[in-house]
Each structure stands twice: as C-alpha cells, then as structure tokens.
Amino acid sequence: MAEKEAGADVPQEQKAGWASFIKSLASMTSDLSSMTAPPFILSPVSLTEFPAYWCEHPHLFAAISEGATPQERMERVLRWFIATLKGQYTTRNEKMGSEKKPLNPVLGELFYGTWPDVNGRGETVLVVEQVSHHPPITAYFIENKKAGVALQGHSGQKTSFTGTAINVKQSGHALLTVKPKSGGEEKYLITLPKLRIEGIVWGSPYVELTENSAIQSSTGFTAAIEYKGKGYFSGKPHTFKAVLTQGSKQIQTYEGQWTGVSHIGGSKGPVFLDTSAPKEEVTVKPISEQGEWESRRLWEKVAKGIRSGQYDEASKDKTRIENEQRQRRRDEAAAESSWQLVRFEHVDSDPDYQKLADMLHDKLTPAHEDAYIFKG
Ligand code: HC3
C-alpha cells in the first residue's frame, strides 16, 4: 500500500501554511498559548467550554450515588468516567473533521451551563472560570444536588513536540464528592490522562490517550487505568484496561475501547459500557442574556468569523480581546492590585486531594498540587 503523503488531508491552498505550522511546532514552548495555528484549523470554541464534556451522560453521573455498596459506587464512578472520554477527546473530530485549536481563554472568562432533570434524578449545573492565563488553567464545578454528586476540578496542559506528534501532559485533577442514598459521604480523586496528538503530518490531528490515570476512592478502592493506541490490547485504537483493587487485592478488570464497547473481566465478559448512547450537550443561555465575561458572548465575533471563514474579522477581534487583556494586567501592575477570581478560590494545598493522592501507589501517585475550591 502506498504511504500517505505529508499534508495529504490539507486543502491545496493551505499546504504551505500547514508546512510552516509544523516547522513552528519545533520552537513552541510548553504553554499552549504560544502555538499559532493556520486559520483553517482554528476552533470557534473556547477551552472554558471543555469541562462540559464531563457531564454529557448526566444519568451516569447522577446514578453514582444509587450504588448499593462502596464497590458498586466505585464501579459506577469508573463507568461514568470512561463514558466521558469519547466526548472529551474525539468530539472535535466528529463535529469538525479533525482536532482543532480551541480559543485560548482570557483570565476571568466564565462559562455556565445546565443539563435538565433526567428521570426525576435532578438538574445538573456547570460553573467554569479561567483562573490563570499564564499558564492557562481552567477550574470547574459540576453538581447534581438532588442526586448528591459534585465534581470540582481544574485542568492545565503542558505540551512538547516529538517531530510527528504533540505530547500533552495534563496538570490538575478532579475531586468527586458522592452522598450515597444510604447515607454518609465519599470522595474520589480522578487523575487526568496524558494525550498525544497524532495525524499532524497529514493535516488531520486526532487525540490518542497514553500511559495511565487513576481513580482513588476514600472507601479504599482504586481503579488504575492504562491507555493504549492502535493494536496493543486488541488491534483497535483508543483502548483501555482498568484494574480495580481494594488494598493489595485485585477485585475486577474492565477493558475495551473508550470510544466504543468495553467488557467486564476480559473481552468475552458482560458489557461494562457501550458508548453509542447519544450524549446530552450542555444547555447554555442565549448570548443576548449572557454577561460580558461569559465565553460565548466574549468570543462571539471571533467565533462567527471562524465559522464563516472570515478569518480577518476573527483575527481583528481576537487581537482586540488580547490587547484589552494585556492592558488590564498592566493597569493591575501599576495599581499593585491583582485579578480577583469570582467563583473559585486558589489554595496551595487541598487536604481532600492530598489524603486521596497519598492513598495512590507506585507510578499512579500524582505530584503535590494546588487546587481551586468552588466558592458557590
Ligand atoms: C490539547 C488540546 C487542548 C486541551 C484539550 C483538553 C486537554 C482540555 C481539558 C479537557 O478536559 C480534555 C481536553 C481534550 C482535548 C485537548 C485538546 C486537543 C488539541 C488541543 C491543542 C491545543 C490543539 C492543537 C492544535 C492542532 C492543530 C495540532 O490540533
């Protein structure tokens, strides 16, 4: 079979731009905001919208607290987590043909959303705030009060270019609080997988997950999840294998594709998750009702320009937003003041995170991390 040529998926008139983009990746710093991509690969969506991917299966999120035992609830947390991956890491390919470069949020940018009540299980709300610009960090809080589940987390990315792919190391973590129907409260620490952006040489980037991530429950259960690309476990891309343990005792394994079907206890076991169920996108207020810091209102002209191919218009408004942001920082420096977060509070150390991180072992142990606590 003939080898696919470099730039094969790039429109003819963009080939030169794409080649110089690939060249520029070699000198990109680890901060994503330093990446300048050609217009046709720009997404009209800001990174502040990405936390919504955590809840595109709100019924799986709400159902966690209905598990009858700590083990059953841990399994439900794992099922919901694996179900989020397809949305988090393949949506842009499905909607826009390939992985695009999202808009780089400004400090203080906000994104609010909701998912309606499902089967009487209650409404889920989402609050997102860009809590740092350099490095870019996005904090989020997702809650279904009636179901007794709340997720608080933050995420940042550090990138490096290998020559053919971009490696992305995610900083941050998510902490899930569950109030079981039977009473009490449990916490779950969710660490974030590493990703590799492949397909860059051809001009059709897509994400593959690599290495490991983990879920650690305050009840003592641990799920260690390993990710592999093409062919390693089963000859298929986007595969994972999760091992559930309680202390040193192995309880169960789960494996399959995070974009498709996975099974309990081996590929011939009962179905653990089938991701073909339709996802529920977040509901967002119309732009006319949004505040000036809300993402879709803030980026409205830029997004319109990108969607309609009017890249000059998009670029003009993007420059305006970036200049205003730089001026704001200069004004703060002159006044010896600093930007105040609206919905989150920064803490150097979160005891809930640290306790669960200390329960993780070997290569799963995350580094000491700061955190952003939801203020309400
Ligand atoms: C790396 C990424 C931006 C960050 C995205 C994150 C890690 C954000 C947090 C979410 O929970 C999960 C997530 C999913 C996808 C990640 C994006 C994939 C591509 C994008 C790069 C900045 C774009 C690179 C540009 C190009 C043209 C090579 O695709």
Short mmCIF file of C-alpha atoms and ligand atoms in Angstrom, two decimals:
data_model
loop_
_atom_site.label_atom_id
_atom_site.label_comp_id
_atom_site.label_asym_id
_atom_site.label_seq_id
_atom_site.Cartn_x
_atom_site.Cartn_y
_atom_site.Cartn_z
CA MET A 1 0.00 0.00 0.00
CA ALA A 2 1.33 3.49 -0.87
CA GLU A 3 2.39 5.65 2.09
CA LYS A 4 0.15 8.61 2.82
CA GLU A 5 1.92 11.83 1.83
CA ALA A 6 2.68 14.61 4.32
CA GLY A 7 -0.09 17.22 4.22
CA ALA A 8 -2.40 14.83 2.34
CA ASP A 9 -5.50 15.96 4.28
CA VAL A 10 -4.79 19.69 3.98
CA PRO A 11 -6.64 21.77 1.36
CA GLN A 12 -4.28 22.69 -1.53
CA GLU A 13 -4.32 26.43 -0.75
CA GLN A 14 -3.37 25.75 2.89
CA LYS A 15 -0.49 23.32 2.29
CA ALA A 16 2.25 25.96 2.63
CA GLY A 17 0.66 27.35 5.83
CA TRP A 18 0.42 23.86 7.27
CA ALA A 19 4.07 23.09 6.48
CA SER A 20 5.23 26.25 8.24
CA PHE A 21 2.92 25.47 11.20
CA ILE A 22 4.61 22.09 11.61
CA LYS A 23 8.00 23.80 11.45
CA SER A 24 6.91 26.31 14.10
CA LEU A 25 5.95 23.47 16.49
CA ALA A 26 9.62 22.70 16.99
CA SER A 27 10.09 26.04 18.77
CA MET A 28 6.75 26.03 20.64
CA THR A 29 7.08 26.45 24.41
CA SER A 30 5.22 24.10 26.76
CA ASP A 31 2.44 26.70 27.10
CA LEU A 32 -0.32 26.09 24.54
CA SER A 33 -1.00 29.80 24.15
CA SER A 34 2.35 30.09 22.33
CA MET A 35 1.01 27.96 19.46
CA THR A 36 -0.05 29.88 16.35
CA ALA A 37 -2.09 27.67 14.05
CA PRO A 38 -3.26 28.38 10.48
CA PRO A 39 -6.86 29.66 10.26
CA PHE A 40 -8.49 26.53 8.82
CA ILE A 41 -7.52 24.51 11.91
CA LEU A 42 -8.95 27.02 14.42
CA SER A 43 -11.97 26.07 16.51
CA PRO A 44 -14.61 28.69 17.39
CA VAL A 45 -14.92 27.18 20.88
CA SER A 46 -13.01 28.36 23.95
CA LEU A 47 -11.28 25.90 26.29
CA THR A 48 -13.62 27.11 29.06
CA GLU A 49 -16.37 25.07 27.37
CA PHE A 50 -14.42 21.80 27.63
CA PRO A 51 -15.40 20.93 31.24
CA ALA A 52 -18.95 20.35 29.91
CA TYR A 53 -17.62 17.08 28.44
CA TRP A 54 -17.55 15.70 32.00
CA CYS A 55 -21.31 15.57 32.07
CA GLU A 56 -22.59 14.64 28.63
CA HIS A 57 -24.06 11.48 30.22
CA PRO A 58 -25.81 13.16 33.16
CA HIS A 59 -27.75 10.00 34.04
CA LEU A 60 -24.49 8.05 34.60
CA PHE A 61 -23.23 10.91 36.79
CA ALA A 62 -26.45 11.03 38.83
CA ALA A 63 -26.63 7.23 39.15
CA ILE A 64 -23.34 7.02 41.08
CA SER A 65 -24.98 7.72 44.45
CA GLU A 66 -27.57 4.98 43.81
CA GLY A 67 -24.93 2.22 44.00
CA ALA A 68 -25.76 -0.02 46.96
CA THR A 69 -22.19 -0.71 48.16
CA PRO A 70 -18.85 1.15 48.06
CA GLN A 71 -17.67 -1.30 45.38
CA GLU A 72 -20.76 -0.76 43.26
CA ARG A 73 -20.38 3.01 43.57
CA MET A 74 -16.69 2.77 42.58
CA GLU A 75 -17.72 0.78 39.50
CA ARG A 76 -20.31 3.43 38.65
CA VAL A 77 -17.69 6.18 39.02
CA LEU A 78 -15.42 4.25 36.64
CA ARG A 79 -18.26 3.71 34.14
CA TRP A 80 -19.20 7.40 34.15
CA PHE A 81 -15.51 8.42 33.85
CA ILE A 82 -14.85 6.11 30.88
CA ALA A 83 -18.08 7.37 29.27
CA THR A 84 -16.77 10.96 29.40
CA LEU A 85 -13.61 10.15 27.40
CA LYS A 86 -15.21 9.85 23.98
CA GLY A 87 -16.69 13.35 24.28
CA GLN A 88 -13.57 14.88 25.84
CA TYR A 89 -11.15 13.55 23.24
CA THR A 90 -13.00 12.86 19.95
CA THR A 91 -15.80 15.46 19.72
CA ARG A 92 -13.86 17.90 17.52
CA ASN A 93 -13.04 15.13 15.04
CA GLU A 94 -16.70 14.13 14.89
CA LYS A 95 -18.03 17.68 14.59
CA MET A 96 -15.28 19.44 12.64
CA GLY A 97 -13.41 16.63 10.89
CA SER A 98 -10.21 16.87 12.91
CA GLU A 99 -8.82 18.10 16.23
CA LYS A 100 -8.78 21.91 16.09
CA LYS A 101 -7.04 24.58 18.13
CA PRO A 102 -9.50 25.94 20.71
CA LEU A 103 -9.68 29.60 21.67
CA ASN A 104 -7.26 30.43 24.47
CA PRO A 105 -9.44 31.77 27.34
CA VAL A 106 -8.79 35.13 28.97
CA LEU A 107 -8.32 35.35 32.72
CA GLY A 108 -11.74 35.65 34.34
CA GLU A 109 -13.65 34.13 31.43
CA LEU A 110 -16.77 32.30 32.61
CA PHE A 111 -18.91 29.52 31.19
CA TYR A 112 -22.23 28.45 32.70
CA GLY A 113 -24.47 25.58 31.67
CA THR A 114 -27.10 23.12 32.81
CA TRP A 115 -28.45 19.68 31.97
CA PRO A 116 -32.15 19.20 32.62
CA ASP A 117 -33.61 16.73 35.09
CA VAL A 118 -33.38 13.12 33.87
CA ASN A 119 -35.94 10.62 35.17
CA GLY A 120 -36.54 12.69 38.32
CA ARG A 121 -32.83 12.48 39.21
CA GLY A 122 -32.42 16.27 39.32
CA GLU A 123 -30.86 19.09 37.32
CA THR A 124 -27.08 19.30 36.86
CA VAL A 125 -25.31 22.67 36.83
CA LEU A 126 -21.91 23.66 35.48
CA VAL A 127 -19.75 26.63 36.52
CA VAL A 128 -16.39 27.25 34.78
CA GLU A 129 -13.86 30.01 35.32
CA GLN A 130 -10.49 30.66 33.71
CA VAL A 131 -8.41 31.02 36.86
CA SER A 132 -4.98 31.55 35.29
CA HIS A 133 -3.78 32.82 31.92
CA HIS A 134 -0.04 32.02 32.11
CA PRO A 135 -0.06 29.09 32.41
CA PRO A 136 -3.66 28.62 31.22
CA ILE A 137 -5.74 26.88 33.91
CA THR A 138 -9.48 26.28 33.83
CA ALA A 139 -11.43 25.47 37.01
CA TYR A 140 -14.86 23.84 37.01
CA PHE A 141 -17.66 22.70 39.29
CA ILE A 142 -20.46 20.35 38.26
CA GLU A 143 -23.24 19.40 40.63
CA ASN A 144 -26.48 17.46 40.75
CA LYS A 145 -27.68 18.39 44.26
CA LYS A 146 -30.67 16.10 44.25
CA ALA A 147 -28.58 13.09 43.24
CA GLY A 148 -25.85 14.01 45.74
CA VAL A 149 -22.91 14.19 43.31
CA ALA A 150 -20.50 17.09 42.77
CA LEU A 151 -17.28 17.32 40.77
CA GLN A 152 -14.69 20.02 41.39
CA GLY A 153 -11.54 20.22 39.32
CA HIS A 154 -9.05 22.22 37.33
CA SER A 155 -7.01 21.50 34.27
CA GLY A 156 -3.96 22.87 32.50
CA GLN A 157 -1.76 21.48 29.74
CA LYS A 158 1.98 21.28 29.09
CA THR A 159 2.98 20.38 25.56
CA SER A 160 6.04 19.12 23.75
CA PHE A 161 6.56 18.24 20.08
CA THR A 162 8.20 14.94 19.15
CA GLY A 163 8.68 15.69 15.46
CA THR A 164 5.49 13.90 14.37
CA ALA A 165 3.15 14.24 17.35
CA ILE A 166 2.37 16.66 20.20
CA ASN A 167 2.56 15.18 23.69
CA VAL A 168 0.21 16.83 26.16
CA LYS A 169 0.64 16.37 29.89
CA GLN A 170 -2.40 17.49 31.81
CA SER A 171 -1.91 19.21 35.13
CA GLY A 172 -4.72 19.35 37.66
CA HIS A 173 -7.17 16.77 38.91
CA ALA A 174 -10.86 16.32 39.68
CA LEU A 175 -12.42 15.53 43.04
CA LEU A 176 -15.81 13.88 43.08
CA THR A 177 -17.98 14.06 46.19
CA VAL A 178 -20.75 11.46 46.45
CA LYS A 179 -23.52 11.34 49.03
CA PRO A 180 -24.75 7.73 48.79
CA LYS A 181 -28.52 7.22 49.07
CA SER A 182 -27.71 5.03 52.08
CA GLY A 183 -26.04 7.98 53.90
CA GLY A 184 -22.54 9.31 54.54
CA GLU A 185 -20.12 10.94 52.09
CA GLU A 186 -17.37 9.57 49.87
CA LYS A 187 -14.64 11.32 47.88
CA TYR A 188 -12.97 10.17 44.69
CA LEU A 189 -9.77 11.61 43.27
CA ILE A 190 -9.60 11.44 39.48
CA THR A 191 -6.20 11.99 37.88
CA LEU A 192 -6.01 13.07 34.24
CA PRO A 193 -4.55 11.01 31.38
CA LYS A 194 -1.71 12.14 29.12
CA LEU A 195 -2.55 12.57 25.47
CA ARG A 196 -0.75 12.53 22.18
CA ILE A 197 -1.98 14.48 19.18
CA GLU A 198 -1.31 12.30 16.16
CA GLY A 199 -2.03 12.73 12.45
CA ILE A 200 -0.37 16.17 12.41
CA VAL A 201 1.92 15.36 9.49
CA TRP A 202 -1.07 14.61 7.24
CA GLY A 203 -3.06 17.61 8.46
CA SER A 204 -5.77 15.68 10.31
CA PRO A 205 -4.88 15.78 14.02
CA TYR A 206 -6.62 13.44 16.48
CA VAL A 207 -6.09 12.53 20.11
CA GLU A 208 -4.84 9.21 21.47
CA LEU A 209 -4.65 8.68 25.24
CA THR A 210 -1.40 7.29 26.67
CA GLU A 211 0.09 5.88 29.85
CA ASN A 212 -2.09 5.77 32.99
CA SER A 213 -4.62 7.60 35.07
CA ALA A 214 -6.34 6.59 38.29
CA ILE A 215 -9.41 6.94 40.43
CA GLN A 216 -8.89 6.68 44.18
CA SER A 217 -11.88 6.37 46.49
CA SER A 218 -11.93 7.35 50.16
CA THR A 219 -13.55 3.92 50.69
CA GLY A 220 -10.23 2.26 49.79
CA PHE A 221 -10.99 1.16 46.22
CA THR A 222 -8.54 2.11 43.47
CA ALA A 223 -9.04 1.93 39.71
CA ALA A 224 -5.79 2.00 37.74
CA ILE A 225 -6.49 2.73 34.10
CA GLU A 226 -4.00 2.06 31.31
CA TYR A 227 -4.45 3.55 27.84
CA LYS A 228 -3.09 2.19 24.57
CA GLY A 229 -3.36 3.23 20.96
CA LYS A 230 -3.57 1.18 17.84
CA GLY A 231 -3.31 -2.52 18.21
CA TYR A 232 -1.77 -3.04 21.62
CA PHE A 233 -4.57 -4.72 23.59
CA SER A 234 -6.91 -5.74 20.81
CA GLY A 235 -5.80 -4.45 17.43
CA LYS A 236 -8.07 -1.42 17.94
CA PRO A 237 -7.30 2.24 18.64
CA HIS A 238 -8.46 4.11 21.78
CA THR A 239 -8.31 1.15 24.13
CA PHE A 240 -8.07 0.97 27.91
CA LYS A 241 -7.74 -1.59 30.62
CA ALA A 242 -8.82 -0.76 34.16
CA VAL A 243 -7.89 -2.82 37.19
CA LEU A 244 -10.00 -2.38 40.30
CA THR A 245 -8.24 -3.15 43.58
CA GLN A 246 -9.00 -2.87 47.27
CA GLY A 247 -5.68 -2.54 49.03
CA SER A 248 -3.49 -5.26 47.53
CA LYS A 249 -6.46 -7.41 46.47
CA GLN A 250 -7.49 -7.36 42.80
CA ILE A 251 -11.29 -7.22 42.54
CA GLN A 252 -12.12 -6.87 38.84
CA THR A 253 -10.83 -5.80 35.42
CA TYR A 254 -12.55 -3.85 32.66
CA GLU A 255 -11.28 -3.47 29.10
CA GLY A 256 -12.24 -2.31 25.66
CA GLN A 257 -12.43 0.87 23.63
CA TRP A 258 -13.17 4.14 25.39
CA THR A 259 -14.81 5.22 22.14
CA GLY A 260 -16.89 2.04 21.85
CA VAL A 261 -17.74 -1.05 23.85
CA SER A 262 -15.93 -2.34 26.92
CA HIS A 263 -16.37 -5.53 28.93
CA ILE A 264 -16.04 -6.75 32.49
CA GLY A 265 -13.30 -9.31 33.17
CA GLY A 266 -11.98 -9.72 29.60
CA SER A 267 -13.22 -9.19 26.08
CA LYS A 268 -15.76 -12.01 26.31
CA GLY A 269 -17.25 -10.86 29.62
CA PRO A 270 -20.50 -8.93 30.15
CA VAL A 271 -20.73 -5.43 28.65
CA PHE A 272 -19.41 -2.76 31.03
CA LEU A 273 -20.19 0.25 28.84
CA ASP A 274 -21.46 0.90 25.34
CA THR A 275 -20.65 4.48 24.38
CA SER A 276 -23.01 4.52 21.39
CA ALA A 277 -25.81 6.01 23.58
CA PRO A 278 -26.47 9.60 22.47
CA LYS A 279 -24.80 12.28 24.56
CA GLU A 280 -26.61 15.23 26.04
CA GLU A 281 -24.98 18.53 25.23
CA VAL A 282 -24.96 21.24 27.82
CA THR A 283 -27.70 23.90 27.68
CA VAL A 284 -26.37 27.47 27.63
CA LYS A 285 -28.27 30.77 27.90
CA PRO A 286 -28.67 32.73 24.65
CA ILE A 287 -25.75 35.10 24.05
CA SER A 288 -28.05 38.12 24.40
CA GLU A 289 -28.68 37.12 28.04
CA GLN A 290 -25.03 36.44 28.90
CA GLY A 291 -22.72 38.70 30.91
CA GLU A 292 -19.69 40.31 29.25
CA TRP A 293 -17.27 37.76 30.75
CA GLU A 294 -19.22 34.77 29.56
CA SER A 295 -17.36 32.82 26.95
CA ARG A 296 -19.80 32.77 24.02
CA ARG A 297 -20.53 36.49 24.37
CA LEU A 298 -16.86 37.40 24.82
CA TRP A 299 -15.75 35.43 21.74
CA GLU A 300 -18.93 35.99 19.69
CA LYS A 301 -17.33 37.91 16.79
CA VAL A 302 -14.24 35.71 16.69
CA ALA A 303 -16.36 32.54 16.64
CA LYS A 304 -18.59 33.97 13.89
CA GLY A 305 -15.53 34.87 11.82
CA ILE A 306 -14.03 31.39 12.16
CA ARG A 307 -17.34 29.65 11.37
CA SER A 308 -17.94 31.75 8.26
CA GLY A 309 -14.32 31.69 7.03
CA GLN A 310 -13.97 35.48 7.60
CA TYR A 311 -10.61 34.99 9.26
CA ASP A 312 -9.59 38.66 9.06
CA GLU A 313 -12.66 39.66 11.08
CA ALA A 314 -11.94 36.86 13.57
CA SER A 315 -8.31 37.86 13.90
CA LYS A 316 -9.19 41.59 14.37
CA ASP A 317 -11.49 40.87 17.30
CA LYS A 318 -9.14 38.28 18.79
CA THR A 319 -6.36 40.91 18.78
CA ARG A 320 -8.72 43.42 20.44
CA ILE A 321 -9.55 40.92 23.22
CA GLU A 322 -5.87 40.03 23.74
CA ASN A 323 -4.81 43.69 23.81
CA GLU A 324 -7.50 44.53 26.36
CA GLN A 325 -6.29 41.65 28.46
CA ARG A 326 -2.66 42.85 28.30
CA GLN A 327 -3.78 46.39 29.24
CA ARG A 328 -5.75 45.03 32.21
CA ARG A 329 -2.62 43.28 33.50
CA ARG A 330 -0.57 46.50 33.05
CA ASP A 331 -3.22 48.51 34.95
CA GLU A 332 -3.18 45.97 37.77
CA ALA A 333 0.59 46.08 37.98
CA ALA A 334 0.53 49.89 38.10
CA ALA A 335 -2.13 49.83 40.84
CA GLU A 336 -0.31 47.00 42.66
CA SER A 337 -3.51 45.01 42.63
CA SER A 338 -4.27 41.57 41.26
CA TRP A 339 -7.17 39.93 39.47
CA GLN A 340 -9.82 38.56 41.83
CA LEU A 341 -11.39 35.21 40.99
CA VAL A 342 -15.18 35.21 41.04
CA ARG A 343 -16.39 31.63 41.62
CA PHE A 344 -13.25 29.80 42.83
CA GLU A 345 -10.60 30.31 45.47
CA HIS A 346 -6.98 29.26 44.97
CA VAL A 347 -5.42 27.14 47.74
CA ASP A 348 -1.80 25.93 47.86
CA SER A 349 -2.90 22.60 49.23
CA ASP A 350 -6.28 20.85 49.48
CA PRO A 351 -6.38 18.28 52.32
CA ASP A 352 -9.05 16.20 50.49
CA TYR A 353 -6.80 15.93 47.43
CA GLN A 354 -3.69 15.19 49.47
CA LYS A 355 -5.35 12.44 51.53
CA LEU A 356 -6.51 10.58 48.41
CA ALA A 357 -3.28 11.22 46.49
CA ASP A 358 -1.38 9.65 49.40
CA MET A 359 -3.54 6.51 49.08
CA LEU A 360 -2.39 6.01 45.47
CA HIS A 361 0.71 3.96 44.87
CA ASP A 362 3.65 3.40 42.52
CA LYS A 363 3.53 5.22 39.22
CA LEU A 364 -0.04 6.38 39.85
CA THR A 365 0.92 8.77 42.64
CA PRO A 366 0.31 12.32 41.42
CA ALA A 367 2.62 15.20 42.27
CA HIS A 368 1.71 17.57 45.08
CA GLU A 369 -0.75 20.02 43.58
CA ASP A 370 -2.50 23.23 44.44
CA ALA A 371 -6.27 23.45 43.92
CA TYR A 372 -9.20 25.74 43.15
CA ILE A 373 -12.12 25.42 45.58
CA PHE A 374 -15.61 26.32 44.38
CA LYS A 375 -16.94 29.30 46.39
CA GLY A 376 -20.56 28.95 45.34
C1 HC3 B 1 -4.52 19.72 23.62
C2 HC3 B 1 -5.82 20.40 23.18
C3 HC3 B 1 -6.22 21.45 24.19
C4 HC3 B 1 -6.55 20.83 25.55
C5 HC3 B 1 -7.67 19.79 25.44
C6 HC3 B 1 -8.01 19.12 26.83
C7 HC3 B 1 -6.76 18.52 27.46
C8 HC3 B 1 -8.62 20.20 27.75
C9 HC3 B 1 -9.26 19.64 29.01
C10 HC3 B 1 -10.32 18.62 28.64
O1 HC3 B 1 -10.93 18.12 29.80
C11 HC3 B 1 -9.72 17.49 27.83
C12 HC3 B 1 -9.01 18.03 26.62
C13 HC3 B 1 -9.26 17.49 25.42
C14 HC3 B 1 -8.55 17.84 24.20
C15 HC3 B 1 -7.33 18.72 24.41
C16 HC3 B 1 -7.00 19.43 23.08
C17 HC3 B 1 -6.65 18.55 21.91
C18 HC3 B 1 -5.97 19.52 20.94
C19 HC3 B 1 -5.75 20.83 21.70
C20 HC3 B 1 -4.49 21.55 21.19
C21 HC3 B 1 -4.26 22.89 21.86
C22 HC3 B 1 -4.70 21.83 19.69
C23 HC3 B 1 -3.52 21.58 18.87
C24 HC3 B 1 -3.73 22.15 17.52
C25 HC3 B 1 -3.71 21.17 16.42
C26 HC3 B 1 -3.90 21.94 15.14
C27 HC3 B 1 -2.42 20.39 16.35
O2 HC3 B 1 -4.77 20.25 16.54
#
